[in-house]
Short mmCIF file of C-alpha atoms (C1' of nucleotides) in Angstrom, two decimals:
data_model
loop_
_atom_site.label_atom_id
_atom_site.label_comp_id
_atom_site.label_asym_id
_atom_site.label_seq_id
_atom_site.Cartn_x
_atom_site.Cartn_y
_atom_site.Cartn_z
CA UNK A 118 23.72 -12.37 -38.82
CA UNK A 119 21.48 -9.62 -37.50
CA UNK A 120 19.60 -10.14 -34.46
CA UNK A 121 16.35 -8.27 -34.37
CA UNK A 122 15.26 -6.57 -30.73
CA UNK A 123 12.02 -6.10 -29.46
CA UNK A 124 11.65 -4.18 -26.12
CA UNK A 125 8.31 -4.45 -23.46
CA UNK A 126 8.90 -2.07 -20.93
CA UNK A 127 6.76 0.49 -19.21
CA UNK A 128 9.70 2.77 -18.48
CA UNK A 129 10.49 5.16 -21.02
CA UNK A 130 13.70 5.74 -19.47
CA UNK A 131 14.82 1.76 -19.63
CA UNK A 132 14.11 1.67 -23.13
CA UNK A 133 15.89 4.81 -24.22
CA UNK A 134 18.78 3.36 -22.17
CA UNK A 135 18.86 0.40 -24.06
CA UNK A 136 18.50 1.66 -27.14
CA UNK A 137 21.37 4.01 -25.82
CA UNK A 138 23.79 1.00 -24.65
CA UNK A 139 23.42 -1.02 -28.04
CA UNK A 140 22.88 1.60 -30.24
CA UNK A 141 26.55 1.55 -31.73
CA UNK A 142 25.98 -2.59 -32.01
CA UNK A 143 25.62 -3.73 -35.31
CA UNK A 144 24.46 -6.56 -35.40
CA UNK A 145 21.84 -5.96 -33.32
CA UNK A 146 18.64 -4.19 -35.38
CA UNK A 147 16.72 -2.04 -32.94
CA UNK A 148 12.59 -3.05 -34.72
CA UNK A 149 10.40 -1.06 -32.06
CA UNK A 150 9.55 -1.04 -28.27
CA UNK A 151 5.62 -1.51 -26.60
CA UNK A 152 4.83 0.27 -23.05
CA UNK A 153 2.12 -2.41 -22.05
CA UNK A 154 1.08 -6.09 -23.01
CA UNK A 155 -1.79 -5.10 -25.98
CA UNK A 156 0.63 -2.96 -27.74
CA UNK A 157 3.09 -5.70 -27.83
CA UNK A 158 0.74 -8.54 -29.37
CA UNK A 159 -0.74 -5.50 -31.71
CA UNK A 160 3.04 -4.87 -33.33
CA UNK A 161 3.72 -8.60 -33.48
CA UNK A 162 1.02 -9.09 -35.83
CA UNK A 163 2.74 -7.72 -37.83
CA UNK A 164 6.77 -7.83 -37.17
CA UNK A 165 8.26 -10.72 -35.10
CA UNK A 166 11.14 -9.80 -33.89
CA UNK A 167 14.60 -12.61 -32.62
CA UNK A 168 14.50 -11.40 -28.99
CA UNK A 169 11.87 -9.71 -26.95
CA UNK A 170 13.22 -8.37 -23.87
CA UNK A 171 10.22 -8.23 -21.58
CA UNK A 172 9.61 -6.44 -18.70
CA UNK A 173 7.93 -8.47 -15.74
CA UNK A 174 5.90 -5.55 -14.33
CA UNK A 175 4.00 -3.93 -16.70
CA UNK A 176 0.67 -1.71 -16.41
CA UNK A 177 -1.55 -4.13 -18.09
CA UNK A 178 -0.84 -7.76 -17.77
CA UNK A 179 1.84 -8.80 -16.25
CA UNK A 180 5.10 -10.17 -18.12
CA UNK A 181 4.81 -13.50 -16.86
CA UNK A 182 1.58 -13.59 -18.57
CA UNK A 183 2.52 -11.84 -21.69
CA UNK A 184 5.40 -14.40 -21.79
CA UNK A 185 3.12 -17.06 -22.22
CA UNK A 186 0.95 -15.29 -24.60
CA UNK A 187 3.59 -14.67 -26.77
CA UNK A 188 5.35 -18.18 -26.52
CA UNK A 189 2.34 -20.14 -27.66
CA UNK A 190 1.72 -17.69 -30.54
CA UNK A 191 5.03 -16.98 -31.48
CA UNK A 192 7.32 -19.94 -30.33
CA UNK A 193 10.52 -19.00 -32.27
CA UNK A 194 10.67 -16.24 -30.17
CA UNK A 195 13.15 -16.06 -27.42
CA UNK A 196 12.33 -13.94 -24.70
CA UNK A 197 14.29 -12.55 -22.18
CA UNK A 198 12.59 -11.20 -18.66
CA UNK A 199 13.80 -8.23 -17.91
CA UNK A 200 13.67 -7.46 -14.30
CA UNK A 201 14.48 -5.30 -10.95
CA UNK A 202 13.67 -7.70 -8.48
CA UNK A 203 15.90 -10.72 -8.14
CA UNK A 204 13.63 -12.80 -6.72
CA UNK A 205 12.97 -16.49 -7.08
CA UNK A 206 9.92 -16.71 -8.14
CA UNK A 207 9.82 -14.54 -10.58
CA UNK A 208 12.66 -16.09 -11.98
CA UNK A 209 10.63 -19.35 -11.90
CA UNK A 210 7.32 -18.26 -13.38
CA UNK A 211 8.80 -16.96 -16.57
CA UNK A 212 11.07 -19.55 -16.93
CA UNK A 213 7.81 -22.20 -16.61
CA UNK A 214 6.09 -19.64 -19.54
CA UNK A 215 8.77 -20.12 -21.38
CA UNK A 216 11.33 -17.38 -21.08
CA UNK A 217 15.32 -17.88 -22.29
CA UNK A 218 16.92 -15.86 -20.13
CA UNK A 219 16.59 -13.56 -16.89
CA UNK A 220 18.22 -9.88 -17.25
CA UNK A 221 18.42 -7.50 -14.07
CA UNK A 222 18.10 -4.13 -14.49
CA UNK A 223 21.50 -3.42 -13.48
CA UNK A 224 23.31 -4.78 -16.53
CA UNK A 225 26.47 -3.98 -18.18
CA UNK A 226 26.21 -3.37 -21.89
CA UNK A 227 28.67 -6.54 -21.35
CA UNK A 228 25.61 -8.63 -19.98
CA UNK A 229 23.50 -7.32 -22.47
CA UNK A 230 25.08 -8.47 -25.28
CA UNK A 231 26.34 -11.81 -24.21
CA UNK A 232 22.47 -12.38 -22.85
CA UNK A 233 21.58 -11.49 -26.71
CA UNK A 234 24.43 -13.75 -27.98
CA UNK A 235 23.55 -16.70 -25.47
CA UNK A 236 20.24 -16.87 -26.18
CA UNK A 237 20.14 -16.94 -29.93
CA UNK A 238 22.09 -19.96 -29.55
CA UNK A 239 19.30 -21.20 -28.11
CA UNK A 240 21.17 -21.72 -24.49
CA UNK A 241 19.47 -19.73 -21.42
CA UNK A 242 21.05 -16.94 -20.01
CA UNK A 243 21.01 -15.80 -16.45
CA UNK A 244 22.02 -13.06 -14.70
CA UNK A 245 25.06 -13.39 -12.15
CA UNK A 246 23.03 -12.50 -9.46
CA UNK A 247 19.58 -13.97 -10.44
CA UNK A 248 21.64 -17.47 -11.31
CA UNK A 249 23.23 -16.89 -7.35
CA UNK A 250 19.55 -16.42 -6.10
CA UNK A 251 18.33 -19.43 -7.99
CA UNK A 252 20.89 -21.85 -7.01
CA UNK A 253 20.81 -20.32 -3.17
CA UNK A 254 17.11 -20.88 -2.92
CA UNK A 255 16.55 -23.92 -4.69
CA UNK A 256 15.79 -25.45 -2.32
CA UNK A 257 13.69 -22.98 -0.82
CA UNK A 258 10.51 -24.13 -3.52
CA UNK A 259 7.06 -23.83 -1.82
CA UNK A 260 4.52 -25.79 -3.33
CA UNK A 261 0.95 -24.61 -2.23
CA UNK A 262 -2.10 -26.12 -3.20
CA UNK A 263 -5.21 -23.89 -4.82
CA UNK A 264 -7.21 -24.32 -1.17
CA UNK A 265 -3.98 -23.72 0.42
CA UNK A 266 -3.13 -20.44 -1.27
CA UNK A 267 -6.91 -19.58 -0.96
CA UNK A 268 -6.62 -19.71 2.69
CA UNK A 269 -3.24 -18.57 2.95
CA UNK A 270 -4.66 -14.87 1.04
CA UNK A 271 -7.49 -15.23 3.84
CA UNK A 272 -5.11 -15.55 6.73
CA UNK A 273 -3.22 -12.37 5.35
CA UNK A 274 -6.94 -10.39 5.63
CA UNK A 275 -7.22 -11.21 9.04
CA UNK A 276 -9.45 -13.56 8.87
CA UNK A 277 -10.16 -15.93 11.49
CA UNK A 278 -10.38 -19.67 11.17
CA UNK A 279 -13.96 -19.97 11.77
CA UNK A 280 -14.74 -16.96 9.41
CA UNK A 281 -12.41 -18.31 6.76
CA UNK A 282 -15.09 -21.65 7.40
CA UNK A 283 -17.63 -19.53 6.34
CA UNK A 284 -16.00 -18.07 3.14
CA UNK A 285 -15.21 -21.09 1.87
CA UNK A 286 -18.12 -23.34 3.11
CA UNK A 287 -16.04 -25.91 5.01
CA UNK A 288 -15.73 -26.67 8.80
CA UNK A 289 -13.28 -24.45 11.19
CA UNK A 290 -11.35 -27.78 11.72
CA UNK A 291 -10.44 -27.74 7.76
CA UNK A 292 -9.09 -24.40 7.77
CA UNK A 293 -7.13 -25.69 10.87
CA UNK A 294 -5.69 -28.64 8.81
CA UNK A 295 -5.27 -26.38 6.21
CA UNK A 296 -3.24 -23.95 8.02
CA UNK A 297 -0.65 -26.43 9.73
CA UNK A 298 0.26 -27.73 6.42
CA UNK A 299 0.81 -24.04 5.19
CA UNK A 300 3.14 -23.44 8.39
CA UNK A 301 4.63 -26.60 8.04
CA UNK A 302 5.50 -25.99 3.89
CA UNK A 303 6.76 -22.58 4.77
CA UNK A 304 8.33 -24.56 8.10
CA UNK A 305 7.68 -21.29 10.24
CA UNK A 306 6.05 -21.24 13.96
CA UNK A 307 3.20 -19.16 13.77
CA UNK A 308 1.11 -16.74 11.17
CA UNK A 309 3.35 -13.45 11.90
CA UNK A 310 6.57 -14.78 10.45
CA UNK A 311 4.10 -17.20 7.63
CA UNK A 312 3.06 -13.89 6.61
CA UNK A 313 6.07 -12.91 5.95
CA UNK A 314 7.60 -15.27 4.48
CA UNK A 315 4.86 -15.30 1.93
CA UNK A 316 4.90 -11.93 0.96
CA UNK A 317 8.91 -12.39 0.65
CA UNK A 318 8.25 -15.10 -1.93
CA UNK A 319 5.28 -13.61 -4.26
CA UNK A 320 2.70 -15.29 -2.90
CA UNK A 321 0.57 -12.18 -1.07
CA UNK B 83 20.82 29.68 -17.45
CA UNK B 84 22.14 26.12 -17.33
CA UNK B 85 20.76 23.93 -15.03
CA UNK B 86 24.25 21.24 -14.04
CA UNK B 87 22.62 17.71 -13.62
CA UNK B 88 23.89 14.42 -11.42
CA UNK B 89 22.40 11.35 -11.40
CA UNK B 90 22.62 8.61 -8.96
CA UNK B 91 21.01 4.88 -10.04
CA UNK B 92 22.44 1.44 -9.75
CA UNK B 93 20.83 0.67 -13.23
CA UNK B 94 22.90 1.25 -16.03
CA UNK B 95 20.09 1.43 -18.87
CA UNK B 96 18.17 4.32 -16.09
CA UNK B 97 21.41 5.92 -16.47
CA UNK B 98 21.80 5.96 -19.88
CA UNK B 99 17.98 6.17 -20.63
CA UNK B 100 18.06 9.64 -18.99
CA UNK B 101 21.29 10.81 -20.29
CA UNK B 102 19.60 9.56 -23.92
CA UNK B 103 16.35 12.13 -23.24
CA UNK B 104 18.12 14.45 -21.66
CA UNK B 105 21.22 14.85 -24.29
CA UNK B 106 19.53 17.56 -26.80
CA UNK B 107 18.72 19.90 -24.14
CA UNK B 108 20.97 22.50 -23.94
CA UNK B 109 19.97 24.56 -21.29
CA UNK B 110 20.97 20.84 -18.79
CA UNK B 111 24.50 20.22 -18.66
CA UNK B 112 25.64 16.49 -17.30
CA UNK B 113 28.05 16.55 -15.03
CA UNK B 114 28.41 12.86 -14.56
CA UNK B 115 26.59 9.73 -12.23
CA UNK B 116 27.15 7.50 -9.96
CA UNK B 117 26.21 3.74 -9.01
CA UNK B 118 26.48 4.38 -5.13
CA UNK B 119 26.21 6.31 -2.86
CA UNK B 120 29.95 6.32 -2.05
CA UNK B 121 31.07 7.10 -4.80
CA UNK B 122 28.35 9.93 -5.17
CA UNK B 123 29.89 11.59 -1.93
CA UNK B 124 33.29 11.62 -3.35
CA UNK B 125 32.10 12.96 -6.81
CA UNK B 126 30.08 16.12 -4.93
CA UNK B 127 33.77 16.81 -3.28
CA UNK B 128 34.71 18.31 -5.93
CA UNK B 129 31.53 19.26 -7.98
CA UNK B 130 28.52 20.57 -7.11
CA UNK B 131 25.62 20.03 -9.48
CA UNK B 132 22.53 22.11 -8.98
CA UNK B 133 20.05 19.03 -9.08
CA UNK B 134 20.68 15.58 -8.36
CA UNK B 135 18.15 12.65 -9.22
CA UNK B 136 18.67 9.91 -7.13
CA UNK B 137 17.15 6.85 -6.88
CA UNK B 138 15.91 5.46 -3.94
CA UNK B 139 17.48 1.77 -3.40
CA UNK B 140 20.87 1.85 -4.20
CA UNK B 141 23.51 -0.97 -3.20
CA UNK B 142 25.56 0.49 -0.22
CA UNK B 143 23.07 3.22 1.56
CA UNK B 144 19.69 3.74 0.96
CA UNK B 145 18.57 7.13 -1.07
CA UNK B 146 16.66 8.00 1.92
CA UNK B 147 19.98 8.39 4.57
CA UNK B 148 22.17 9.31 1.40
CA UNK B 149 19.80 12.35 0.71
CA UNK B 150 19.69 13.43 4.11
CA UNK B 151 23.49 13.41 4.08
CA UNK B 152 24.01 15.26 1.10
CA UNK B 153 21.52 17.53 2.00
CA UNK B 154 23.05 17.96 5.37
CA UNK B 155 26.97 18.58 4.10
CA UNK B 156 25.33 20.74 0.60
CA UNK B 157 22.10 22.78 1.60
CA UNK B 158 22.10 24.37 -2.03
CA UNK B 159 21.88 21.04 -3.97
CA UNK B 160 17.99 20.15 -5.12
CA UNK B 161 17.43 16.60 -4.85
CA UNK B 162 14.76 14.80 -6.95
CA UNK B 163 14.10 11.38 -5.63
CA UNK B 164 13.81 8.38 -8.61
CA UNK B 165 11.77 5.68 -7.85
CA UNK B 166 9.82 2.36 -9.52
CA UNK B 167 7.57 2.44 -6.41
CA UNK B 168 4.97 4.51 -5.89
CA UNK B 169 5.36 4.15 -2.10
CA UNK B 170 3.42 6.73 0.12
CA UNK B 171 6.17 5.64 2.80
CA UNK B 172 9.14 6.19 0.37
CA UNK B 173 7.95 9.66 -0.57
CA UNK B 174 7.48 10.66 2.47
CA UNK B 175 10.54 9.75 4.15
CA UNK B 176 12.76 11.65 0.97
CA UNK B 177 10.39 14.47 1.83
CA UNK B 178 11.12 14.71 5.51
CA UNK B 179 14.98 14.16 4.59
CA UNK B 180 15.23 17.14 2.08
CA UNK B 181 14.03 16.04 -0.85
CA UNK B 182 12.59 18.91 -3.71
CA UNK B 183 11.01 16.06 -5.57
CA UNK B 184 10.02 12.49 -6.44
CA UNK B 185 9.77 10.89 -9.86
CA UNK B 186 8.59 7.41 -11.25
CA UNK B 187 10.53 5.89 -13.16
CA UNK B 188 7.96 5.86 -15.57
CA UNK B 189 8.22 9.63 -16.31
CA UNK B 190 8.48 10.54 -20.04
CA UNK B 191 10.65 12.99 -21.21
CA UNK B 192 8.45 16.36 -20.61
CA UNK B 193 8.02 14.97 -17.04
CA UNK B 194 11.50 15.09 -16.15
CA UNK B 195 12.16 18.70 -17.86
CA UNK B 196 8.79 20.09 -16.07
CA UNK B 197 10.77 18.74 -13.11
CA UNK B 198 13.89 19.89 -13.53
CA UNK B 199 12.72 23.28 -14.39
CA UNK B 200 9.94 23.46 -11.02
CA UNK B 201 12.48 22.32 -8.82
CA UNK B 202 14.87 24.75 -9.97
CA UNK B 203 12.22 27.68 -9.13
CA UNK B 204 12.85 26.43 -5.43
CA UNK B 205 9.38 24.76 -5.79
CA UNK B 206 8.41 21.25 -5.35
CA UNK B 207 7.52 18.76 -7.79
CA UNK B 208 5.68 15.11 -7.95
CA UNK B 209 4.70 13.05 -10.48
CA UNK B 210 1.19 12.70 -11.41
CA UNK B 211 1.10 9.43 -9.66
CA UNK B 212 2.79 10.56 -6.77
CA UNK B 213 0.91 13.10 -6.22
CA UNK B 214 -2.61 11.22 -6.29
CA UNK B 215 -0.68 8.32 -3.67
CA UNK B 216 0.04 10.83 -1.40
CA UNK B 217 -3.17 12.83 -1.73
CA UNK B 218 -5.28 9.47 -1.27
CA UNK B 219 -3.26 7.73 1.27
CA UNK B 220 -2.76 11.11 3.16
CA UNK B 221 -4.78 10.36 6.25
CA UNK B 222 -3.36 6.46 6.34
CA UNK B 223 -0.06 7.81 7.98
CA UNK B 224 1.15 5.34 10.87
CA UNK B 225 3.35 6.88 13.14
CA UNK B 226 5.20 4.03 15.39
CA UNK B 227 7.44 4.91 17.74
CA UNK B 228 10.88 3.53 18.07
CA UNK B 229 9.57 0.75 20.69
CA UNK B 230 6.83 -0.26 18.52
CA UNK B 231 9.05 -0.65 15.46
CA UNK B 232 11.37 -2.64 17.57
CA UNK B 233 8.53 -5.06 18.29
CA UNK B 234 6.67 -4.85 14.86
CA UNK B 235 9.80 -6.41 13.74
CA UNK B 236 10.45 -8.94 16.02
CA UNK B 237 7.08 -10.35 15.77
CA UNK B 238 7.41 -9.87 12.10
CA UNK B 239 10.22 -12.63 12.75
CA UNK B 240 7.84 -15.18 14.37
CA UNK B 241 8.79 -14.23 17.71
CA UNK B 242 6.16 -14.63 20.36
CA UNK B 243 5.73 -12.42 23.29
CA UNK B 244 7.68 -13.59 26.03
CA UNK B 245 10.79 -13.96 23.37
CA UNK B 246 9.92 -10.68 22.33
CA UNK B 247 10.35 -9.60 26.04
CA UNK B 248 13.47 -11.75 26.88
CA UNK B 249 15.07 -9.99 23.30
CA UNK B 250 14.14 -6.51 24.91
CA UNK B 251 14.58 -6.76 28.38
CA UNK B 252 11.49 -5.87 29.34
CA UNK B 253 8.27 -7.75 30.76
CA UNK B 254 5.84 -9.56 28.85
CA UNK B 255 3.22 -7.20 30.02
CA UNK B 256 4.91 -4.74 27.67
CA UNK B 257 5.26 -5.96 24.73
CA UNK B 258 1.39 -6.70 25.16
CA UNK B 259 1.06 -3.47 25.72
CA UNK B 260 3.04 -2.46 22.64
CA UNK B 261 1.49 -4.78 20.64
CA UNK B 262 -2.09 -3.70 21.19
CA UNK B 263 -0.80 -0.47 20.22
CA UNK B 264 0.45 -1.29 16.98
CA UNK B 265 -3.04 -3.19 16.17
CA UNK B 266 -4.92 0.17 17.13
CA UNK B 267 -2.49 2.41 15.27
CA UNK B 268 -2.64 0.21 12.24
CA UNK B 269 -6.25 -0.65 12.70
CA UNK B 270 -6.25 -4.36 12.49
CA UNK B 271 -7.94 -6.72 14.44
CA UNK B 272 -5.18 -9.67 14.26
CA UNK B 273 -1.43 -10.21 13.66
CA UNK B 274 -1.71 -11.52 9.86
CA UNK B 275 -3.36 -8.49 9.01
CA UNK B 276 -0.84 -6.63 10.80
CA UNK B 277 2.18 -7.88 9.10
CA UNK B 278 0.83 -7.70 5.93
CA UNK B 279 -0.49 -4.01 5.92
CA UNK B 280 2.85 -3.31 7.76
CA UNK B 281 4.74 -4.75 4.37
CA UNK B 282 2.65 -2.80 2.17
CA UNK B 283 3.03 0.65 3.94
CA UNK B 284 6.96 0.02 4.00
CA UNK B 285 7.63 -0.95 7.37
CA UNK B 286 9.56 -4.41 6.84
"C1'" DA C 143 2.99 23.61 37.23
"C1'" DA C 144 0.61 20.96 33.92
"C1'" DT C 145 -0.14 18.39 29.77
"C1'" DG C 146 0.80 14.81 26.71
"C1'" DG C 147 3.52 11.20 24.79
"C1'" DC C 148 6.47 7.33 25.64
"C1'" DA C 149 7.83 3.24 27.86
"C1'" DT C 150 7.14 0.45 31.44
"C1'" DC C 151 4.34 -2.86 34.28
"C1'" DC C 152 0.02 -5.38 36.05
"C1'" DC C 153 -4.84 -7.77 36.14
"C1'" DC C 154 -8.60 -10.27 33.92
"C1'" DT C 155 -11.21 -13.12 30.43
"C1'" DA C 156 -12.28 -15.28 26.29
"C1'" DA C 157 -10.94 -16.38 21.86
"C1'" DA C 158 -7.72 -18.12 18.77
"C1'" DA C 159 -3.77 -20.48 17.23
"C1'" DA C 160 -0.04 -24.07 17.54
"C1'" DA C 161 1.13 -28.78 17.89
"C1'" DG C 162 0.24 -33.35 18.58
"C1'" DG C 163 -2.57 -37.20 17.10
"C1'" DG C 164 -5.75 -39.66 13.42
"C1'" DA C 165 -9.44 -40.60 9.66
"C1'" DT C 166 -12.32 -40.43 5.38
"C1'" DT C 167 -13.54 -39.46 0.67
"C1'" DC C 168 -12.33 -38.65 -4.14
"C1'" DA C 169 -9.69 -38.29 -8.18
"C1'" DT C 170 -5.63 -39.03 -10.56
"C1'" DT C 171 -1.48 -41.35 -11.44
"C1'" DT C 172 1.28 -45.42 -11.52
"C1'" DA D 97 -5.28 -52.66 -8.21
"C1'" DA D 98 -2.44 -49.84 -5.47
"C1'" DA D 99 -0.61 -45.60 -4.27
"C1'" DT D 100 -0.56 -40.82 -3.96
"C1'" DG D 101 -2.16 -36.33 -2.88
"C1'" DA D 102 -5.78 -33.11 -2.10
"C1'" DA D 103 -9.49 -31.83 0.63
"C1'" DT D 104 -12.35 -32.80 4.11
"C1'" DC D 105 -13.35 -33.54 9.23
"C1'" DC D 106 -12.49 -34.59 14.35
"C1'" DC D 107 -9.96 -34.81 19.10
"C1'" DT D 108 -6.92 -33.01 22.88
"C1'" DT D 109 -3.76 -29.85 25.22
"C1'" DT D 110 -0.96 -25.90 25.86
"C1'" DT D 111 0.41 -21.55 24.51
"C1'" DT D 112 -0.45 -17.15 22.62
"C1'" DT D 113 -3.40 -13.30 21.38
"C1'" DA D 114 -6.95 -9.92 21.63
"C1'" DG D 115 -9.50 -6.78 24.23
"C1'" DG D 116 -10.94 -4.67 28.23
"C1'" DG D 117 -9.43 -2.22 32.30
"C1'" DG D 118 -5.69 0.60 34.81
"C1'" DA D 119 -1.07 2.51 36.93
"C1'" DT D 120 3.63 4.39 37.27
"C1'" DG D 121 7.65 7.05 36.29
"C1'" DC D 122 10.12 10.10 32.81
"C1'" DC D 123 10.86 13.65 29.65
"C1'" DA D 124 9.87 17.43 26.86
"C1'" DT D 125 6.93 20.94 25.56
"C1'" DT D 126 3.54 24.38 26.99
#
DNA sequence: AATGGCATCCCCTAAAAAAGGGATTCATTT
DNA sequence: AAATGAATCCCTTTTTTAGGGGATGCCATT
């Protein structure tokens, strides 16, 4: 059976390398590539392809977006992020939106193939080192709230408490409540290392 | 005249992606790549390629110290930097360390030749978006000095003064001192704004 | 010999944050 | 109906910062 690839990748020089790597594969038919989100959806109208390998970073939207987008339009669609950073909550995101696998950028042709192989089968596929960083930090999980992460973003301007008050038309005492349950979740001692910690994990 | 080219990327598909754009051009001649920067040292022992592209995070050293090295041991080679970010910092620093050039990953096919050709003219060459970074961010260099960055980072750890001091072995006074000198340099008025302009401009 | 940059130390004050404690409303989930 | 979690508000105390001011050696460059 033929497996037809899709690539979404802003990086002219990851595609041609993939098309290099599995070029020789025959079972594998190469259908087209998009450098951005709209030019993805646009071909899909009208070609769905077995496997989109999706970048997570792309000009437009980003892939955890487009991974969603896709999914609910086009469920039979596996899609595989397709990423340099190996970090958590990346990994998370598109596997919430509904993403089969999780592909660094360092592959082997190896990885490649047995990602392709893996996830027509309808199993996920991860990475060695993405599956390491997922089991490592699992742990690790922060859960903020929407008022939470509002304040957290305000922290990171340099806001104060009382003028975060102001933004957000609630009492300097709030934002204080606010803030020790942000320290406590991220169980650091004061903003500098909360900081961060939170760019670290995505969320600034 | 035949330009001989050397690549050095941890990611396979860059590798191959290049080597893919690259392979009907007859005036470049591949000499080979290399995942490391080890193993790049060992390969220019016994070959000397007139350019190298080299990307900037690489497993073992960073591009930045491995392109001051090979700079350093082969003053004839031209070194392009390869990057995914578009880093004011980043370009900079492969700048100051001997670089000829820096390149996004996102560069199509003409890109890279323009580049390969400019650089070979002993001139230097940026991508369009590098270019406009470091025009626009030009007057937002920081310049810390080796103290500062000592305490920038401890305090980027959560550390509070005095701990900061007792690390140091110096006085609390100090590291006040050093600390209101960071704000100033940075222009901040607080220590979450600090940390999190000093992420984004490359500093932790 | 002088200038400027770096690192070091000190003083002061007021503002802010950290670290405890607790309490109320409201909506959703069980 | 009870429980849960989010968001709101309040209190106290201690520690830490921020922001002013200044001073001293040391080293390299001028």
């Amino acid at each position: 059976m033929i497996t037809k690839l899709f690539i979404v990748d802003d990086h002219y020089m990851v595609i041609e390398g993939i098309h290099a790597l599995l070029q020789n594969e025959k079972n594998i038919e190469w259908i087209g590539h998009a450098m951005n989100a709209d030019s993805c959806l646009a071909f899909l109208q009208h070609q769905q392809p077995d496997i989109i390998l999706m970048d997570i970073s792309l000009p437009d939207t980003s892939g955890i977006d487009l991974c969603k987008m896709v999914k609910t339009k086009y469920p039979a669609i596996h899609i595989v992020a397709l990423s340099t950073f190996n970090q958590q909550s990346f990994i998370k995101k598109m596997m919430e939106n509904g993403a089969s696998g999780y592909l660094l950028k360092n592959a082997s042709t190896k990885e490649i193939l047995d990602c392709i192989e893996t996830t027509m089968k309808g199993k996920s596929y991860f990475s060695f080192e993405a599956a390491q960083t997922l089991r490592y930090h699992s742990d690790d999980e922060i859960i903020l709230t929407l008022r939470e992460k509002e304040v957290l973003m305000l922290i990171a301007e340099g806001l104060t408490n009382p003028e975060i008050g102001q933004r957000l038309f609630i009492s300097t005492a709030t934002v204080d409540s606010h803030r020790k349950n942000i320290l406590t979740k991220f169980n650091v001692k004061n903003t500098a290392a909360l900081i961060h910690a939170a760019v670290k994990k995505g969320f600034l």
